[in-house]
Structures are given as structure tokens and as C-alpha cells.
Coordinates of C-alpha atoms in Angstrom, one line a residue:
X2 CA 76.2 116.7 71.4
X3 CA 79.7 116.3 69.9
X4 CA 82.6 114.3 70.8
X5 CA 86.2 114.1 70.2
X6 CA 88.6 111.2 71.6
X7 CA 91.8 110.6 72.9
X8 CA 93.5 107.8 73.0
X9 CA 90.4 106.5 71.2
X10 CA 91.8 102.9 70.6
X11 CA 89.5 100.4 69.4
X12 CA 86.8 103.2 70.3
X13 CA 84.9 101.2 73.5
X14 CA 84.7 104.6 75.1
X15 CA 84.0 106.1 71.5
X16 CA 81.3 104.1 71.0
X17 CA 78.9 104.4 74.3
X18 CA 78.4 107.5 73.6
X19 CA 78.0 106.9 69.9
X20 CA 74.8 104.4 71.7
X21 CA 73.5 107.3 73.9
X22 CA 73.5 109.7 70.0
X23 CA 76.1 111.9 71.0
X24 CA 78.5 112.7 67.6
X25 CA 81.4 111.2 67.7
X26 CA 83.7 113.6 65.3
X27 CA 87.2 112.7 66.3
X28 CA 89.3 110.3 67.6
X29 CA 92.8 110.5 67.9
X30 CA 95.2 107.5 67.9
X31 CA 99.0 106.5 67.0
X32 CA 98.2 102.5 66.7
X33 CA 97.7 101.8 63.1
X34 CA 94.7 99.4 63.9
X35 CA 93.1 101.3 66.4
X36 CA 93.1 104.3 63.7
X37 CA 91.5 102.3 61.2
X38 CA 89.4 100.4 64.2
X39 CA 87.7 103.5 64.9
X40 CA 87.2 105.2 61.6
X41 CA 85.8 101.7 60.0
X42 CA 82.9 101.9 63.2
X43 CA 82.5 105.1 64.2
X44 CA 82.1 106.6 60.1
X45 CA 81.0 109.6 60.3
X46 CA 83.9 111.0 62.8
X47 CA 87.9 111.6 61.6
X48 CA 90.1 109.8 63.1
X49 CA 93.6 111.6 63.4
X50 CA 97.0 109.0 63.0
X51 CA 99.6 110.3 65.6
X52 CA 100.8 111.2 68.9
X53 CA 98.4 113.4 71.3
X54 CA 101.4 114.1 73.4
X55 CA 103.1 115.9 70.5
X56 CA 99.2 117.5 69.4
X57 CA 99.0 118.7 73.2
X58 CA 102.2 121.1 72.3
X59 CA 101.3 122.1 68.7
X60 CA 100.7 125.9 68.3
X61 CA 97.3 127.7 68.8
X62 CA 97.0 127.7 65.3
X63 CA 97.7 124.4 64.6
X64 CA 96.5 122.5 67.5
X65 CA 92.6 124.2 66.8
X66 CA 92.7 124.0 62.9
X67 CA 93.9 119.8 63.3
X68 CA 91.4 119.7 66.9
X69 CA 87.9 120.4 66.4
X70 CA 85.4 121.9 69.0
X71 CA 83.8 119.6 70.7
X72 CA 81.3 119.8 74.0
X73 CA 82.3 117.1 75.4
X74 CA 86.0 115.1 75.4
X75 CA 86.6 111.9 76.6
X76 CA 90.3 109.7 76.8
X77 CA 92.1 107.2 78.1
X78 CA 95.6 107.2 78.2
X79 CA 97.7 104.4 78.0
X80 CA 97.3 102.7 81.5
X81 CA 100.3 100.2 81.1
X82 CA 102.6 102.2 83.2
X83 CA 99.8 102.2 86.6
X84 CA 99.3 98.6 86.0
X85 CA 99.5 96.9 88.9
X86 CA 100.3 93.6 87.0
X87 CA 103.3 95.9 85.4
X88 CA 106.2 94.5 87.2
X89 CA 103.4 94.2 91.1
X90 CA 102.7 97.7 90.2
X91 CA 106.1 99.1 90.1
X92 CA 107.1 99.9 86.7
X93 CA 108.2 103.2 86.1
X94 CA 105.5 105.6 85.8
X95 CA 106.8 108.7 84.0
X96 CA 106.4 108.0 80.3
X97 CA 102.3 107.4 81.6
X98 CA 102.4 110.5 83.7
X99 CA 103.5 112.4 80.2
X100 CA 100.4 111.3 78.6
X101 CA 98.1 111.9 81.2
X102 CA 99.3 115.5 81.0
X103 CA 99.4 115.5 78.2
X104 CA 95.5 114.8 77.8
X105 CA 94.9 117.1 80.6
X106 CA 96.6 120.2 78.7
X107 CA 94.5 119.3 75.6
X108 CA 91.5 119.6 78.3
X109 CA 93.0 122.4 79.0
X110 CA 93.2 124.1 76.1
X111 CA 89.7 123.9 75.0
X112 CA 88.4 124.9 77.8
X113 CA 90.1 127.5 78.4
X114 CA 90.3 129.5 75.6
X115 CA 87.7 132.0 74.4
X116 CA 84.4 131.4 73.1
X117 CA 84.7 127.8 74.5
X118 CA 82.1 125.6 74.1
X119 CA 83.6 122.3 76.2
X120 CA 80.8 121.4 78.7
X121 CA 81.8 118.2 80.2
X122 CA 85.2 115.8 80.1
X123 CA 86.2 112.3 81.6
X124 CA 89.6 110.7 82.4
X125 CA 89.5 106.8 82.4
X126 CA 92.6 104.5 83.7
X127 CA 93.2 101.6 85.8
X128 CA 92.3 102.1 89.5
X129 CA 96.7 103.1 90.7
X130 CA 96.4 105.9 88.9
X131 CA 95.0 108.0 91.8
X132 CA 98.1 107.7 93.3
X133 CA 100.0 109.9 90.3
X134 CA 97.4 112.2 89.9
X135 CA 96.6 115.9 91.4
X136 CA 93.5 117.7 92.5
X137 CA 94.2 120.3 90.4
X138 CA 96.7 121.2 87.9
X139 CA 97.9 125.2 87.2
X140 CA 98.7 126.6 83.7
X141 CA 102.4 126.1 84.4
X142 CA 102.3 122.6 85.7
X143 CA 100.3 121.9 82.3
X144 CA 103.2 123.6 80.3
X145 CA 100.5 126.0 79.5
X146 CA 100.2 130.3 79.3
X147 CA 98.2 132.4 81.4
X148 CA 96.9 132.6 85.2
X149 CA 93.9 129.3 85.1
X150 CA 93.8 126.0 87.1
X151 CA 91.8 122.6 85.7
X152 CA 90.4 120.7 88.3
X153 CA 90.9 117.0 87.7
X154 CA 89.7 115.2 90.7
X155 CA 85.9 116.2 91.6
X156 CA 82.8 114.6 94.5
X157 CA 82.2 111.5 92.1
X158 CA 86.1 111.1 90.5
X159 CA 86.6 107.6 92.2
X160 CA 86.6 103.9 90.9
X161 CA 84.2 102.9 88.9
X162 CA 83.1 98.6 88.3
X163 CA 81.9 97.7 85.1
X164 CA 79.6 94.6 86.0
X165 CA 77.0 97.4 88.1
X166 CA 76.5 99.8 84.9
X167 CA 75.7 96.1 82.9
X168 CA 78.9 94.4 81.5
X169 CA 79.3 90.7 82.1
X170 CA 82.8 91.5 83.6
X171 CA 84.5 92.4 86.9
X172 CA 86.6 95.7 85.9
X173 CA 86.9 97.8 87.8
X174 CA 88.6 101.3 86.7
X175 CA 88.8 105.5 87.4
X176 CA 86.9 108.3 86.1
X177 CA 87.7 111.9 87.0
X178 CA 86.6 115.3 85.3
X179 CA 83.9 117.5 85.0
X180 CA 81.0 115.1 84.5
X181 CA 77.2 114.2 86.2
X182 CA 77.5 111.0 88.5
X183 CA 76.0 107.7 86.1
X184 CA 73.9 105.7 88.1
X185 CA 74.3 101.7 87.8
X186 CA 72.0 100.1 86.7
X187 CA 72.7 96.6 88.6
X188 CA 72.2 97.3 92.8
X189 CA 73.9 94.1 94.2
X190 CA 76.7 91.4 93.5
X191 CA 73.6 88.5 93.6
X192 CA 72.2 91.0 89.9
X193 CA 75.2 91.0 87.3
X194 CA 75.4 89.8 84.3
X195 CA 77.8 86.2 84.7
X196 CA 80.0 84.8 82.2
X197 CA 77.8 81.2 81.4
X198 CA 74.8 84.4 79.9
X199 CA 77.8 85.6 77.4
X200 CA 79.3 82.2 76.6
X201 CA 75.9 80.5 75.8
X202 CA 74.0 83.3 74.0
X203 CA 77.2 82.9 71.7
X204 CA 77.0 79.3 71.7
X205 CA 79.6 77.5 71.6
X206 CA 83.1 78.2 68.7
X207 CA 82.4 76.6 65.6
X208 CA 85.3 75.0 63.5
X209 CA 83.1 74.2 59.8
X210 CA 79.8 75.6 58.8
X211 CA 76.7 73.5 60.0
X212 CA 73.6 74.5 61.4
X213 CA 73.2 78.4 60.5
X214 CA 70.9 79.9 62.8
X215 CA 70.3 84.0 64.4
X216 CA 72.0 84.7 67.4
X217 CA 70.7 87.5 69.6
X218 CA 73.3 89.7 70.7
X219 CA 73.3 89.4 74.7
X220 CA 74.0 93.0 75.4
X221 CA 71.3 94.1 73.2
X222 CA 68.4 92.5 73.1
X223 CA 67.0 94.1 69.9
X224 CA 71.0 93.1 67.7
X225 CA 70.2 89.9 65.6
X226 CA 72.7 88.7 63.6
X227 CA 73.2 85.5 62.3
X228 CA 75.6 82.6 63.2
X229 CA 78.2 82.5 60.3
X230 CA 77.6 86.7 60.3
X231 CA 79.5 87.0 63.1
X232 CA 82.5 88.2 63.1
X233 CA 86.4 86.6 64.8
X234 CA 84.1 83.7 66.9
X235 CA 84.0 81.0 64.7
X236 CA 87.4 78.9 65.4
X237 CA 89.3 76.9 68.0
X238 CA 92.5 78.0 70.4
X239 CA 93.3 75.1 72.2
X240 CA 96.3 75.7 75.0
X241 CA 98.9 73.2 74.8
X242 CA 99.4 71.1 77.9
X243 CA 102.7 73.0 78.5
X244 CA 100.9 76.2 78.6
X245 CA 98.1 75.0 80.6
X246 CA 99.4 73.5 83.5
X247 CA 102.3 76.5 84.2
X248 CA 99.0 78.6 83.7
X249 CA 96.5 76.3 86.1
X250 CA 99.8 76.2 89.0
X251 CA 99.8 80.4 89.0
X252 CA 95.8 80.5 89.1
X253 CA 96.1 77.7 91.7
X254 CA 99.0 77.7 93.9
X255 CA 100.9 80.9 93.5
X256 CA 103.5 82.3 96.3
X257 CA 101.6 85.3 97.9
X258 CA 98.7 85.5 95.5
X259 CA 95.7 83.9 96.9
X260 CA 93.8 81.0 94.6
X261 CA 92.0 81.6 91.4
X262 CA 89.2 79.6 88.7
X263 CA 90.9 77.2 86.6
X264 CA 89.3 77.5 84.6
X265 CA 86.7 80.1 84.6
X266 CA 84.0 80.0 86.7
X267 CA 80.9 80.8 84.5
X268 CA 78.8 81.1 87.4
X269 CA 80.5 84.7 87.8
X270 CA 81.0 87.8 85.6
X271 CA 84.3 87.2 83.9
X272 CA 87.7 88.5 85.1
X273 CA 89.3 91.6 83.4
X274 CA 89.8 91.2 79.9
X275 CA 93.4 92.1 79.6
X276 CA 95.5 93.6 76.2
X277 CA 98.2 90.5 75.9
X278 CA 96.5 86.8 74.9
X279 CA 98.5 84.6 76.6
X280 CA 97.4 81.0 77.8
X281 CA 100.2 80.1 80.0
X282 CA 100.0 83.4 82.3
X283 CA 97.5 83.5 86.2
X284 CA 95.9 85.8 84.2
X285 CA 95.1 84.1 81.7
X286 CA 91.3 83.0 80.7
X287 CA 91.1 79.8 80.5
X288 CA 87.5 78.0 78.8
X289 CA 87.0 74.1 78.9
X290 CA 87.1 72.2 76.1
X291 CA 84.1 71.3 75.3
X292 CA 83.2 68.0 76.1
X293 CA 86.5 67.6 77.0
X294 CA 88.0 67.3 80.7
X295 CA 91.5 68.0 80.3
X296 CA 91.4 70.0 77.4
X297 CA 91.3 73.7 77.5
X298 CA 91.4 76.9 74.7
X299 CA 91.9 80.2 74.7
X300 CA 88.3 82.6 74.6
X301 CA 87.5 84.1 70.9
X302 CA 87.6 87.4 69.6
X303 CA 84.0 87.9 69.4
X304 CA 83.7 85.9 72.9
X305 CA 86.2 88.6 75.0
X306 CA 84.2 91.7 72.5
X307 CA 81.0 91.3 73.9
X308 CA 81.9 90.3 77.6
X309 CA 83.3 94.3 77.1
X310 CA 80.2 94.5 75.9
X311 CA 80.6 95.6 72.1
X312 CA 78.1 95.2 69.8
X313 CA 77.8 91.6 67.9
X314 CA 78.4 94.2 64.1
X315 CA 81.6 95.9 66.0
X316 CA 84.4 94.3 64.3
X317 CA 88.2 95.0 65.2
X318 CA 90.9 95.2 62.4
X319 CA 94.1 93.4 63.7
X320 CA 95.9 91.2 61.2
X321 CA 95.9 87.8 63.6
X322 CA 94.2 87.1 67.0
X323 CA 96.7 89.1 69.3
X324 CA 96.9 92.7 67.7
X325 CA 92.8 91.8 68.0
X326 CA 92.7 90.4 71.5
X327 CA 94.8 93.9 72.3
X328 CA 92.4 96.2 70.5
X329 CA 89.7 94.7 72.8
X330 CA 91.4 94.7 75.6
X331 CA 92.7 97.9 75.9
X332 CA 89.2 99.7 75.0
X333 CA 86.7 101.1 77.8
X334 CA 83.6 98.5 77.5
X335 CA 81.1 100.6 75.6
X336 CA 77.9 99.8 77.9
X337 CA 80.2 101.7 81.1
X338 CA 80.4 104.3 78.7
X339 CA 76.8 105.0 78.0
X340 CA 76.4 105.0 81.7
X341 CA 78.6 108.3 81.5
X342 CA 76.6 109.8 78.3
X343 CA 73.7 108.9 79.4
X344 CA 74.1 111.1 82.9
X345 CA 75.4 113.6 80.9
X346 CA 72.0 113.4 78.3
X347 CA 69.8 113.7 81.5
X348 CA 70.9 116.5 82.4
X349 CA 71.4 118.3 78.6
X350 CA 67.2 117.4 78.8
X351 CA 68.2 115.4 76.0
X352 CA 66.3 112.5 74.5
X353 CA 68.4 108.9 74.2
X354 CA 68.3 106.6 71.7
X355 CA 65.4 103.5 72.1
X356 CA 67.1 100.4 70.9
X357 CA 70.6 99.6 69.5
X358 CA 71.5 102.6 66.9
X359 CA 73.0 100.5 64.6
X360 CA 76.5 100.8 62.6
X361 CA 75.5 103.6 59.3
X362 CA 78.5 101.4 57.8
X363 CA 78.2 98.1 55.8
X364 CA 81.4 96.0 56.0
X365 CA 80.3 93.0 53.4
X366 CA 82.9 94.0 51.2
X367 CA 85.8 95.7 53.1
X368 CA 88.7 94.6 51.8
X369 CA 90.9 95.3 54.7
X370 CA 89.1 93.2 57.7
X371 CA 90.7 89.9 58.1
X372 CA 88.4 87.3 59.5
X373 CA 89.6 84.5 62.0
X374 CA 86.6 82.7 61.4
X375 CA 87.1 79.1 60.4
X376 CA 90.8 79.5 60.2
X377 CA 92.8 77.0 61.8
X378 CA 95.0 78.2 64.5
X379 CA 97.8 75.6 65.4
X380 CA 98.6 74.8 69.1
X381 CA 102.0 76.3 70.5
X382 CA 104.8 74.7 70.9
X383 CA 107.2 74.9 73.4
X384 CA 110.5 76.6 73.0
X385 CA 113.7 76.7 74.5
X386 CA 114.1 79.3 77.3
X387 CA 117.7 81.5 77.2
X388 CA 119.9 80.6 79.5
X389 CA 121.3 84.2 80.3
X390 CA 117.4 84.9 80.5
X391 CA 115.9 81.8 82.7
X392 CA 114.7 82.9 86.2
X393 CA 113.1 80.5 88.5
X394 CA 111.8 81.3 91.8
X395 CA 108.8 78.6 92.4
X396 CA 107.8 76.9 95.9
X397 CA 107.2 73.0 96.4
X398 CA 104.0 72.2 94.6
X399 CA 100.5 73.1 97.0
X400 CA 102.5 73.4 99.9
X401 CA 101.2 76.1 102.2
X402 CA 101.2 75.6 105.4
X403 CA 100.0 78.9 107.8
X404 CA 101.3 80.8 104.9
X405 CA 105.0 79.0 104.8
X406 CA 106.4 77.5 101.7
X407 CA 109.7 76.7 100.3
X408 CA 110.8 78.3 97.4
X409 CA 113.9 77.5 95.1
X410 CA 115.2 80.4 93.1
X411 CA 118.2 80.9 91.7
X412 CA 117.3 84.6 91.5
X413 CA 120.4 85.4 93.4
X414 CA 122.3 83.8 90.4
X415 CA 124.7 86.3 87.7
X416 CA 123.2 85.6 84.8
X417 CA 125.3 87.9 82.6
X418 CA 128.5 85.9 83.5
X419 CA 126.7 82.7 83.4
X420 CA 126.9 82.0 87.2
X421 CA 124.2 79.9 88.5
X422 CA 123.2 79.5 92.0
X423 CA 120.4 77.5 93.5
X424 CA 119.1 78.6 96.9
X425 CA 116.1 77.4 99.1
X426 CA 114.2 80.3 101.0
X427 CA 111.2 79.6 103.0
X428 CA 108.6 82.8 102.4
X429 CA 105.8 83.4 104.4
X430 CA 102.8 85.9 104.5
X431 CA 100.3 86.9 102.1
X432 CA 100.9 89.9 99.8
X433 CA 104.0 91.4 98.7
X434 CA 104.4 93.9 100.8
X435 CA 103.8 91.9 103.7
X436 CA 106.4 89.2 102.9
X437 CA 109.2 87.3 105.5
X438 CA 111.9 85.6 104.2
X439 CA 113.6 82.9 105.7
X440 CA 117.2 80.8 105.3
X441 CA 118.1 79.0 108.2
X442 CA 122.1 78.0 107.5
X443 CA 121.7 75.4 110.4
X444 CA 119.1 72.4 109.2
X445 CA 120.8 69.8 110.8
X446 CA 119.6 71.7 114.0
X447 CA 116.4 70.5 112.5
X448 CA 114.7 68.1 115.6
X449 CA 112.8 65.9 113.1
X450 CA 113.9 63.0 114.7
X451 CA 115.9 60.5 113.7
X452 CA 113.3 58.0 112.2
X453 CA 112.8 61.1 109.5
X454 CA 116.7 61.8 109.1
X455 CA 116.8 58.8 108.0
X456 CA 114.2 58.4 105.8
X457 CA 115.4 62.2 104.3
X458 CA 118.9 59.7 103.5
X459 CA 117.4 57.0 101.6
X460 CA 115.2 59.2 99.6
X461 CA 118.4 61.3 98.8
X462 CA 120.0 58.1 97.7
X463 CA 117.3 57.4 95.2
X464 CA 117.6 60.6 93.5
X465 CA 121.4 61.4 93.9
X466 CA 122.3 60.1 90.3
X467 CA 120.7 62.7 88.2
X468 CA 121.9 65.4 90.4
X469 CA 123.9 67.7 88.1
X470 CA 125.7 70.7 88.8
X471 CA 124.0 74.2 88.9
X472 CA 125.0 75.2 85.2
X473 CA 124.1 72.4 84.4
X474 CA 120.5 72.3 86.5
X475 CA 120.1 75.7 84.8
X476 CA 121.1 74.4 81.0
X477 CA 117.9 71.2 82.4
X478 CA 115.4 74.1 83.0
X479 CA 115.8 76.0 79.8
X480 CA 114.7 72.4 77.9
X481 CA 111.9 71.9 77.0
X482 CA 109.5 69.2 78.9
X483 CA 109.4 67.2 75.8
X484 CA 113.5 66.5 76.1
X485 CA 113.4 66.5 79.6
X486 CA 110.8 63.2 79.5
X487 CA 112.3 62.3 76.7
X488 CA 116.1 62.0 78.6
X489 CA 114.9 61.1 81.9
X490 CA 116.3 64.2 83.3
X491 CA 115.2 66.3 86.9
X492 CA 115.6 69.7 86.9
X493 CA 114.2 72.2 88.8
X494 CA 110.3 71.4 88.5
X495 CA 110.7 67.9 88.7
X496 CA 113.5 68.0 92.3
X497 CA 110.6 70.4 93.7
X498 CA 107.6 67.8 92.5
X499 CA 109.8 64.8 93.7
X500 CA 110.1 66.3 97.0
X501 CA 106.4 66.8 97.6
X502 CA 105.8 63.2 96.5
X503 CA 108.5 62.7 99.0
X504 CA 106.7 64.2 101.9
X505 CA 103.3 62.9 101.2
X506 CA 104.5 59.9 101.7
X507 CA 105.8 60.4 105.2
X508 CA 102.7 62.9 105.6
X509 CA 100.7 59.4 105.2
X510 CA 103.4 57.0 107.4
X511 CA 101.6 59.5 110.4
X512 CA 98.9 61.6 109.8
X513 CA 99.7 63.8 113.5
X514 CA 102.6 65.3 111.8
X515 CA 99.9 67.4 110.1
X516 CA 99.5 69.0 112.8
X517 CA 102.4 69.8 114.7
X518 CA 104.8 72.3 114.7
X519 CA 108.8 72.5 115.8
X520 CA 111.3 74.5 117.3
X521 CA 114.7 75.6 115.8
X522 CA 118.0 77.7 116.6
X523 CA 117.0 80.2 113.8
X524 CA 114.0 82.5 113.1
X525 CA 111.3 82.3 112.2
X526 CA 112.5 79.7 115.3
X527 CA 109.0 77.5 114.7
X528 CA 108.4 75.9 111.7
X529 CA 104.9 73.9 110.7
X530 CA 106.7 69.8 110.5
X531 CA 106.0 69.9 106.5
X532 CA 107.0 72.2 105.8
X533 CA 110.0 72.1 107.5
X534 CA 110.4 68.8 106.4
X535 CA 110.3 70.4 102.9
X536 CA 113.3 72.9 103.7
X537 CA 115.4 70.0 105.3
X538 CA 115.2 68.0 102.0
X539 CA 115.8 70.6 99.3
X540 CA 118.5 72.6 101.0
X541 CA 120.6 68.6 101.5
X542 CA 119.5 68.2 97.7
X543 CA 120.6 71.7 96.9
X544 CA 123.9 71.2 99.1
X545 CA 124.9 68.5 97.2
X546 CA 124.2 70.6 93.7
X547 CA 126.5 73.0 94.9
X548 CA 129.3 70.4 96.1
X549 CA 129.8 68.8 92.9
X550 CA 132.9 69.5 90.8
X551 CA 132.9 71.4 87.2
X552 CA 132.1 69.1 85.1
X553 CA 135.5 69.1 83.4
X554 CA 136.7 67.5 86.8
X555 CA 134.4 64.9 87.1
X556 CA 134.8 61.1 87.1
X557 CA 134.9 59.4 84.2
X558 CA 130.9 57.8 85.4
X559 CA 129.8 60.4 83.8
X560 CA 129.1 61.3 80.1
X561 CA 128.2 64.4 78.0
X562 CA 124.6 64.1 76.1
X563 CA 124.1 67.1 73.5
X564 CA 126.2 69.3 75.2
X565 CA 124.9 68.7 79.5
X566 CA 126.3 66.1 82.1
X567 CA 124.2 63.4 83.1
X568 CA 125.0 60.5 85.4
X569 CA 124.8 57.0 84.4

């Protein structure tokens, strides 16, 4: 049976059907690296370099002359519009909906044409698509003539998690269309494939050639390759300290979200491979640098490809590590695709190949392929932030009590006019949908007790000469950590850490304070002592910042250093 793949990307969806013995005869994508990658790894079919939406609207003659008739159509419209990582799921969905409907239009035109041979079709996307796709579409809704209705959501249209289909990755995706239900091959979470199986099978990345040996593909046990014939694995991309420290905090101390492992937990399946290669975000995949506690690296392209269940001899045609990473992260895991292909083959009574059917094209002399092996990839260098782009919203580090936390933010500033305001807020709850924000005005009414208020006063005196006006605080925030350290400057991060250290010193003096709440006149009316203290101290600090005169009117006590006012 023949297969056509729309929004084919690097070919993960196609690869699963190839592994099951189907003929992938056609693919479409408008991203050149994806087109080349699909073409090189599936050389027996045609790959069309163009726009799916435009294809879907061609005249009948052009449409059917370009797109062959096939028994199976598969497709993965771009999911970024529907992803929860896109502005917390609140990004613009209009383009995503158009592309999804373009795919459905193609399916409908092939399904309802005269003498159609189309028997099965599958649409894959992120789970959030379920909120935007209809159960069925009329011809009119798809911009077509006729009185047919395309049923989209059937009884087996639901979320499927790749970890139950032999993929070492916790990756949930929504599938709908017309297809038999694929059978899970792993019955419980206790039997899923852990990340360490993939990493140990590949071996630690090598920067230099030494000790060549044979590697068995962790996903396809009858596929073996010599160590140094495996592409995009023998290099190290070390993560700079400023990046992994930011990632560590985002993973282990992120506002409304739960705690994540840092570095990755090797005893569980990998988290979802994303399309964007990042080293400083909550979603970043961060591995321990071998034999070093405080050095970390990004996964190699081969590691993420194997986590996705691509075969070892599959190649990704990009001119950089981020492009190759995107090719992998955007794909459908081949083993998950294989489960759908196998279900169709079994229903049709077709034999499934025994073992791994090797690729028909050899790559040894391929000059188009850019190899990452033995590349020297420098660590990223921290750059200054742009004043009009640098938004700040962090709470006192690792201080969460009963889901309360104290945040410092500049989000209420007028960034276009360069008018910066720094606010202190109390946040409560887990999950963005449930959040509550409080901003009590009269902190002097907080019944902290005279002893603690006196200590706050002493603490403020130790840092007040490092405080600067709001505009200058924004300038400090935009500097690199290295610049701040060299000049002894105190930006918002440093302020929060100083406050955290002060709170710890108070709690060490009286452990009972950890379990005490204090009542206040304004909402939320009752606060854990450490949260109340944090809000009290940080508010006092920011009141001093806000009350400071403009830089032109400051006394001779201050001097300018690189356009930044600091006290001496």
C-alpha cells in the first residue's frame, strides 16, 4: 500500500510506515532542511517542496497531477500554534487552524473523488488541538463543492503516549482520522524504557576518535554500526554556567509550576523532545557532564534522535545543531508511527517485515551532509539584554510556603517610553489558571514584632548604599552576570538573594517562626511568617528605590560608571 505524508518534516511519520513495509511515495514540506532530510532517507518516493495550504486549493487538474492517489494519507500540521508552551497555550491559533483545515481539505478531495483508493488517513498533533478541531467538516466548511461530510473524530481518536509504544520518551500526542486502533506494546509505567538505556547504549559522546567498536541500535536490535560511522554524536556542547543556573531555577523553583528534575532523571523515559534547542529554559534537556558535578551538557543530535526512536543510520540534513535539533523535535516518533502502520497492515492481512529493513540509500559520499562529529562547539557567551525587552518576574528564591511566594516584577513598566516601575507582589496557588495576586499597601501594619522590625532596619542599612533608582536597576538587570560581579552591582536577582539570605538568618534564630502565620488587615488576611517578612522587607527596599531622585539631581556622593549611577 502507498503512503503520502503531508507536513512531512524530517520523516518520522513516514519512517514508521517504511519500517512496517509500506511504500512512502510522496511527501510535502516547505522547509528546505526537512525536504532534503525526507528525500535522502526515503529515496524511493517523491518529495514536493512547497506549501500545503496552496496545494490544497489548486484546481482539480493541478491538484491530482501533483499529489498521487494513495491508500493512506498521514500528516502532522505544525503544532506550535496549539502547543501549551506557546504563551502558555494562549498564542494565536488562526494559522494553525488554517493549516489543519488545509490538510483535511486534501484528505477530503482524495477521499470523495471518483474512483478513490484512499482507505486510511491519520492526523497527528499536540493534545491541545482537541479543543480546536471539530468532530466533522462539511464540504462547504472546507471550501469545497459537494454535499459530503468528512468525519474527523472517531472512537479511537484520542491521545497516545509514545512511551507505551517502545519509545524512551514521555510524549503525548493527539491522533484522529480513519484508522484501526494501534496496540500498546508496553502495559505499565514500570516497564517503559528509561532514558539511561538509550544513553548507555550509545555511550558517552567522544570528542576525539579512540577505541572504535560496534554499537547495537537501542531501538532496533538487528541494526549494528561501527561507533564512528554513527553521525552527529561524537561532540560535546557544554552549557555555560549562566545558562544552566537559570535552567536549574526554572526547573526546581518555577512560580506556578511543579518541580522538575535537574539534571534529567535517567531512570525515567525522557521528557518530550522539543523543537527548539535551549539550555536555559524549563523545557531544556540537560545532562550531567561525565564525572563532573557542576558541569552540564546538551544532548547530542544522535541521542535525541534515538530517544525519538529514529534508527542509527537515519541522517538529519541541517547546517547547524539547532536546525538538526528542530528536525528531530518536530517529528513523529517512528516507533509510534509504526504502531499505527502495523495496525493497518494487520487489518489488511499484509505481512510486516521481520527485523529492521535497512535504508536503500547509502550516505558515505554524500557531500550535502554536514557532520557534527568531532566539531568543537564553544560554550555560549552571555549577552546584555535590551532595555525595552528585558522583562523581569521572579520570586524570592526557593521560598514557597503553602503555595505563597513573594515576587519582584517590572511587568507594569512602560517599556516603549523607558519608564520602569518595580513592583512587589504576593502570589498564591499552583497553576496559572488558579493564581491569586495580592499587594497589601500598609506593610507598616504587619505585626512582625519590634525585634524583627529592628533587624529589618539593620539589614536595610547594609544594602541601601547599593540601591539605585528604577531606571538604573533596569540597566543593571540588562548587564551580564560577569559585569555585575566585576563592578559589585546589585540587580534584581542579587536583591532577591540578599532578602532570602536575610530571611534564613531570622529563621535560624527562631525555628518556631517556620510554623507561624500572622494576620494582616488586607487580603489575603493571613500569611506564613516568612512570606510576610519577605514581602515586608522587599517592599521596604523597593520603596527606597522608588523614592530616590532622578540621576541628574543626585548628590555629589554618586558617580557615573559606564552610564550607570552607583553609590560610593
